[in-house]
mmCIF file of C-alpha atoms in Angstrom:
data_model
loop_
_atom_site.group_PDB
_atom_site.id
_atom_site.type_symbol
_atom_site.label_atom_id
_atom_site.label_comp_id
_atom_site.label_asym_id
_atom_site.label_seq_id
_atom_site.Cartn_x
_atom_site.Cartn_y
_atom_site.Cartn_z
ATOM 1 C CA UNK A 176 -25.781 6.116 -1.327
ATOM 2 C CA UNK A 177 -24.205 2.169 -1.234
ATOM 3 C CA UNK A 178 -22.033 1.714 1.797
ATOM 4 C CA UNK A 179 -18.519 1.920 1.327
ATOM 5 C CA UNK A 180 -15.652 -0.028 3.548
ATOM 6 C CA UNK A 181 -12.394 0.203 3.600
ATOM 7 C CA UNK A 182 -11.219 -3.521 4.977
ATOM 8 C CA UNK A 183 -7.809 -1.995 6.172
ATOM 9 C CA UNK A 184 -6.710 -0.904 9.560
ATOM 10 C CA UNK A 185 -3.976 1.281 7.815
ATOM 11 C CA UNK A 186 -3.937 5.184 8.749
ATOM 12 C CA UNK A 187 -1.823 5.460 5.884
ATOM 13 C CA UNK A 188 -4.685 3.782 3.530
ATOM 14 C CA UNK A 189 -7.509 5.700 5.723
ATOM 15 C CA UNK A 190 -6.132 8.772 5.254
ATOM 16 C CA UNK A 191 -5.722 8.511 1.674
ATOM 17 C CA UNK A 192 -9.191 7.208 0.807
ATOM 18 C CA UNK A 193 -10.547 10.231 2.958
ATOM 19 C CA UNK A 194 -8.967 12.684 0.441
ATOM 20 C CA UNK A 195 -11.771 11.363 -2.106
ATOM 21 C CA UNK A 196 -14.358 12.752 0.091
ATOM 22 C CA UNK A 197 -16.623 10.224 0.211
ATOM 23 C CA UNK A 198 -18.013 8.627 3.089
ATOM 24 C CA UNK A 199 -16.667 5.328 4.561
ATOM 25 C CA UNK A 200 -16.187 3.256 7.624
ATOM 26 C CA UNK A 201 -13.436 0.761 8.536
ATOM 27 C CA UNK A 202 -13.558 -2.912 9.059
ATOM 28 C CA UNK A 203 -10.801 -5.174 9.949
ATOM 29 C CA UNK A 204 -9.865 -8.109 7.607
ATOM 30 C CA UNK A 205 -8.986 -11.327 9.057
ATOM 31 C CA UNK A 206 -6.761 -12.735 6.153
ATOM 32 C CA UNK A 207 -3.771 -14.846 6.828
ATOM 33 C CA UNK A 208 -0.888 -12.565 4.724
ATOM 34 C CA UNK A 209 1.635 -15.365 4.394
ATOM 35 C CA UNK A 210 3.084 -15.568 1.229
ATOM 36 C CA UNK A 211 2.431 -19.101 -0.790
ATOM 37 C CA UNK A 212 5.490 -21.214 -2.150
ATOM 38 C CA UNK A 213 6.616 -19.579 -5.069
ATOM 39 C CA UNK A 214 4.223 -16.537 -5.321
ATOM 40 C CA UNK A 215 5.871 -13.264 -6.779
ATOM 41 C CA UNK A 216 5.237 -10.308 -5.114
ATOM 42 C CA UNK A 217 2.959 -8.725 -7.391
ATOM 43 C CA UNK A 218 0.736 -11.697 -7.411
ATOM 44 C CA UNK A 219 0.907 -11.605 -3.473
ATOM 45 C CA UNK A 220 -0.329 -8.080 -3.189
ATOM 46 C CA UNK A 221 -3.553 -9.114 -5.628
ATOM 47 C CA UNK A 222 -4.237 -11.944 -4.256
ATOM 48 C CA UNK A 223 -4.169 -10.304 -0.704
ATOM 49 C CA UNK A 224 -6.290 -7.464 -1.923
ATOM 50 C CA UNK A 225 -8.944 -9.330 -2.757
ATOM 51 C CA UNK A 226 -8.958 -11.871 0.134
ATOM 52 C CA UNK A 227 -9.237 -8.868 2.237
ATOM 53 C CA UNK A 228 -12.088 -7.298 0.006
ATOM 54 C CA UNK A 229 -13.944 -10.545 0.159
ATOM 55 C CA UNK A 230 -13.039 -11.611 3.873
ATOM 56 C CA UNK A 231 -15.151 -7.911 4.927
ATOM 57 C CA UNK A 232 -17.715 -8.150 2.143
ATOM 58 C CA UNK A 233 -18.894 -11.297 3.685
ATOM 59 C CA UNK A 234 -20.159 -9.780 6.898
ATOM 60 C CA UNK A 235 -21.472 -6.449 4.645
ATOM 61 C CA UNK A 236 -22.896 -7.976 1.568
ATOM 62 C CA UNK A 237 -24.360 -4.899 0.483
ATOM 63 C CA UNK A 238 -21.414 -2.892 0.303
ATOM 64 C CA UNK A 239 -18.647 -2.405 -1.815
ATOM 65 C CA UNK A 240 -15.709 -3.161 -0.007
ATOM 66 C CA UNK A 241 -12.260 -1.462 -0.981
ATOM 67 C CA UNK A 242 -9.264 -4.736 -0.198
ATOM 68 C CA UNK A 243 -5.388 -3.105 -0.683
ATOM 69 C CA UNK A 244 -1.989 -4.367 -0.241
ATOM 70 C CA UNK A 245 1.782 -3.565 -1.089
ATOM 71 C CA UNK A 246 4.982 -6.061 -1.361
ATOM 72 C CA UNK A 247 7.804 -3.969 -1.731
ATOM 73 C CA UNK A 248 10.370 -5.674 -3.318
ATOM 74 C CA UNK A 249 14.406 -6.178 -3.817
ATOM 75 C CA UNK A 250 16.034 -8.555 -6.361
ATOM 76 C CA UNK A 251 13.001 -10.554 -5.966
ATOM 77 C CA UNK A 252 12.509 -10.766 -2.679
ATOM 78 C CA UNK A 253 9.965 -9.590 -0.181
ATOM 79 C CA UNK A 254 10.930 -6.456 2.024
ATOM 80 C CA UNK A 255 8.269 -6.083 4.904
ATOM 81 C CA UNK A 256 7.420 -3.958 7.645
ATOM 82 C CA UNK A 257 10.598 -3.420 10.039
ATOM 83 C CA UNK A 258 9.269 -4.119 13.698
ATOM 84 C CA UNK A 259 12.416 -2.330 15.172
ATOM 85 C CA UNK A 260 15.474 -0.037 14.793
ATOM 86 C CA UNK A 261 17.828 -2.810 13.978
ATOM 87 C CA UNK A 262 15.528 -4.595 10.808
ATOM 88 C CA UNK A 263 15.101 -0.966 9.412
ATOM 89 C CA UNK A 264 18.350 0.119 9.913
ATOM 90 C CA UNK A 265 19.250 -3.304 8.006
ATOM 91 C CA UNK A 266 16.822 -2.298 5.360
ATOM 92 C CA UNK A 267 17.681 1.073 4.414
ATOM 93 C CA UNK A 268 21.506 0.397 4.411
ATOM 94 C CA UNK A 269 21.037 -2.790 2.014
ATOM 95 C CA UNK A 270 18.720 -0.600 -0.163
ATOM 96 C CA UNK A 271 21.596 2.334 -0.157
ATOM 97 C CA UNK A 272 22.642 3.186 -3.950
ATOM 98 C CA UNK A 273 19.944 0.716 -5.408
ATOM 99 C CA UNK A 274 16.370 0.349 -6.182
ATOM 100 C CA UNK A 275 13.098 -1.430 -4.961
ATOM 101 C CA UNK A 276 9.785 -2.146 -6.293
ATOM 102 C CA UNK A 277 6.894 -1.470 -4.534
ATOM 103 C CA UNK A 278 3.697 -3.407 -6.038
ATOM 104 C CA UNK A 279 0.593 -1.957 -4.225
ATOM 105 C CA UNK A 280 -3.030 -3.592 -5.426
ATOM 106 C CA UNK A 281 -6.642 -2.685 -4.760
ATOM 107 C CA UNK A 282 -9.540 -4.652 -4.884
ATOM 108 C CA UNK A 283 -13.182 -3.368 -4.866
ATOM 109 C CA UNK A 284 -15.800 -5.880 -4.007
ATOM 110 C CA UNK A 285 -19.432 -6.243 -3.748
ATOM 111 C CA UNK A 286 -20.605 -9.541 -2.600
ATOM 112 C CA UNK A 287 -24.273 -8.950 -3.232
ATOM 113 C CA UNK A 288 -23.782 -9.061 -6.955
ATOM 114 C CA UNK A 289 -20.600 -9.978 -7.225
ATOM 115 C CA UNK A 290 -19.319 -6.927 -8.669
ATOM 116 C CA UNK A 291 -15.517 -6.673 -8.588
ATOM 117 C CA UNK A 292 -12.932 -3.978 -10.083
ATOM 118 C CA UNK A 293 -9.207 -4.261 -9.669
ATOM 119 C CA UNK A 294 -6.103 -2.485 -10.417
ATOM 120 C CA UNK A 295 -2.564 -2.217 -9.446
ATOM 121 C CA UNK A 296 0.550 -0.011 -9.450
ATOM 122 C CA UNK A 297 4.311 -0.266 -9.885
ATOM 123 C CA UNK A 298 6.327 1.948 -7.912
ATOM 124 C CA UNK A 299 10.322 1.979 -8.568
ATOM 125 C CA UNK A 300 12.144 4.050 -5.976
ATOM 126 C CA UNK A 301 16.019 4.490 -5.997
ATOM 127 C CA UNK A 302 17.845 4.966 -3.123
ATOM 128 C CA UNK A 303 20.768 7.565 -3.056
ATOM 129 C CA UNK A 304 24.051 6.613 -1.020
ATOM 130 C CA UNK A 305 23.230 6.227 2.324
ATOM 131 C CA UNK A 306 25.601 5.877 5.437
ATOM 132 C CA UNK A 307 24.911 4.586 8.800
ATOM 133 C CA UNK A 308 24.612 8.314 10.516
ATOM 134 C CA UNK A 309 21.716 9.324 8.223
ATOM 135 C CA UNK A 310 20.177 6.336 8.257
ATOM 136 C CA UNK A 311 20.155 6.430 12.121
ATOM 137 C CA UNK A 312 19.078 10.464 12.214
ATOM 138 C CA UNK A 313 16.471 9.205 9.664
ATOM 139 C CA UNK A 314 14.788 6.782 11.778
ATOM 140 C CA UNK A 315 15.057 8.487 15.100
ATOM 141 C CA UNK A 316 13.244 11.695 13.395
ATOM 142 C CA UNK A 317 10.526 9.731 11.885
ATOM 143 C CA UNK A 318 10.032 5.975 13.368
ATOM 144 C CA UNK A 319 8.904 4.196 10.037
ATOM 145 C CA UNK A 320 8.885 0.931 11.902
ATOM 146 C CA UNK A 321 5.148 0.311 10.529
ATOM 147 C CA UNK A 322 6.102 0.973 6.951
ATOM 148 C CA UNK A 323 7.644 -1.843 3.976
ATOM 149 C CA UNK A 324 11.016 -0.699 3.103
ATOM 150 C CA UNK A 325 11.308 1.443 6.536
ATOM 151 C CA UNK A 326 10.489 4.692 5.030
ATOM 152 C CA UNK A 327 7.568 7.474 4.524
ATOM 153 C CA UNK A 328 7.903 9.287 1.241
ATOM 154 C CA UNK A 329 5.096 11.392 2.589
ATOM 155 C CA UNK A 330 7.641 12.683 4.920
ATOM 156 C CA UNK A 331 11.274 13.100 5.524
ATOM 157 C CA UNK A 332 11.784 9.686 3.601
ATOM 158 C CA UNK A 333 11.740 11.838 0.930
ATOM 159 C CA UNK A 334 15.523 12.502 0.929
ATOM 160 C CA UNK A 335 16.480 9.318 1.120
ATOM 161 C CA UNK A 336 15.721 8.786 -2.716
ATOM 162 C CA UNK A 337 17.521 9.583 -5.993
ATOM 163 C CA UNK A 338 14.331 9.446 -7.745
ATOM 164 C CA UNK A 339 10.730 7.711 -7.505
ATOM 165 C CA UNK A 340 9.141 6.205 -10.858
ATOM 166 C CA UNK A 341 5.422 5.778 -10.753
ATOM 167 C CA UNK A 342 1.860 6.657 -12.494
ATOM 168 C CA UNK A 343 -0.167 7.194 -9.010
ATOM 169 C CA UNK A 344 2.226 8.742 -6.218
ATOM 170 C CA UNK A 345 -0.682 7.552 -3.991
ATOM 171 C CA UNK A 346 0.593 4.145 -4.644
ATOM 172 C CA UNK A 347 3.345 4.141 -2.392
ATOM 173 C CA UNK A 348 1.939 5.432 0.573
ATOM 174 C CA UNK A 349 -0.443 2.305 0.031
ATOM 175 C CA UNK A 350 -3.624 2.995 -1.904
ATOM 176 C CA UNK A 351 -3.219 4.072 -5.760
ATOM 177 C CA UNK A 352 -6.271 6.763 -5.406
ATOM 178 C CA UNK A 353 -5.833 7.150 -9.711
ATOM 179 C CA UNK A 354 -7.043 3.423 -10.535
ATOM 180 C CA UNK A 355 -9.124 3.460 -7.570
ATOM 181 C CA UNK A 356 -11.205 6.344 -8.573
ATOM 182 C CA UNK A 357 -11.957 4.928 -11.673
ATOM 183 C CA UNK A 358 -13.058 2.025 -10.048
ATOM 184 C CA UNK A 359 -15.153 3.961 -8.110
ATOM 185 C CA UNK A 360 -16.823 5.995 -10.676
ATOM 186 C CA UNK A 361 -17.806 2.857 -12.432
ATOM 187 C CA UNK A 362 -19.269 1.304 -9.560
ATOM 188 C CA UNK A 363 -21.793 3.839 -9.547
ATOM 189 C CA UNK A 364 -19.911 6.163 -6.758
ATOM 190 C CA UNK A 365 -19.864 9.905 -7.611
ATOM 191 C CA UNK A 366 -16.425 11.952 -6.692
ATOM 192 C CA UNK A 367 -16.737 15.573 -6.208
#
C-alpha cells in the first residue's frame, strides 16, 4: 500500500483521520503560515493546505501527503487561535449573536508523479447571545485556547451556537472527511 502521511501536528486532525481506518504517519510541515497582503481567508486556507502537503512530500516523494488548513473569518477578517484566556474571552464576546465563517481546505499530494486532489468546505456558525459569565464558565471548562474561534464544537462549545451550516460536520473540527474520503478513493486508497 502506498504510504499516507498527515502533514500536521494537530491532534484534532489526527483523530479525525483515524476515523477512516487507514494506516498513516504524521509529519510536521515547516511552513510560514503568515497571510499575504490582500489574501482572502479562503485563499489563505487553500494555499497553506497545499504548502503543507508539498513541504512534507519533498522528503517523502512516493507517499500521498495530506495538508490541511482552516481559517476562521468574521467580517472579512481572520480570527486566529486565541492562545490565552483574555483573547479567547474577547473572541467569544465579539462573536455573540453573530456569524463566523470557517474555511477548511485540504490538499492530497504525491510528489513522485505530481498527483494532486484538493477540496474545501465553508462552515457558517451562528452564535447565540453570550454573556461574560457564561463565556468565562465555558473557557474554564473546556480551555479551547488552541482552537480558531475559541471553541470546540465537538465538545461543550456546541452549546454556544444557534446553528451550524455545513456540508461536512468534520470540517469545523479541522479536516473535511467527506471530500477527503472521495479524494483518497480517487488516489487508489480502499476505505472500509
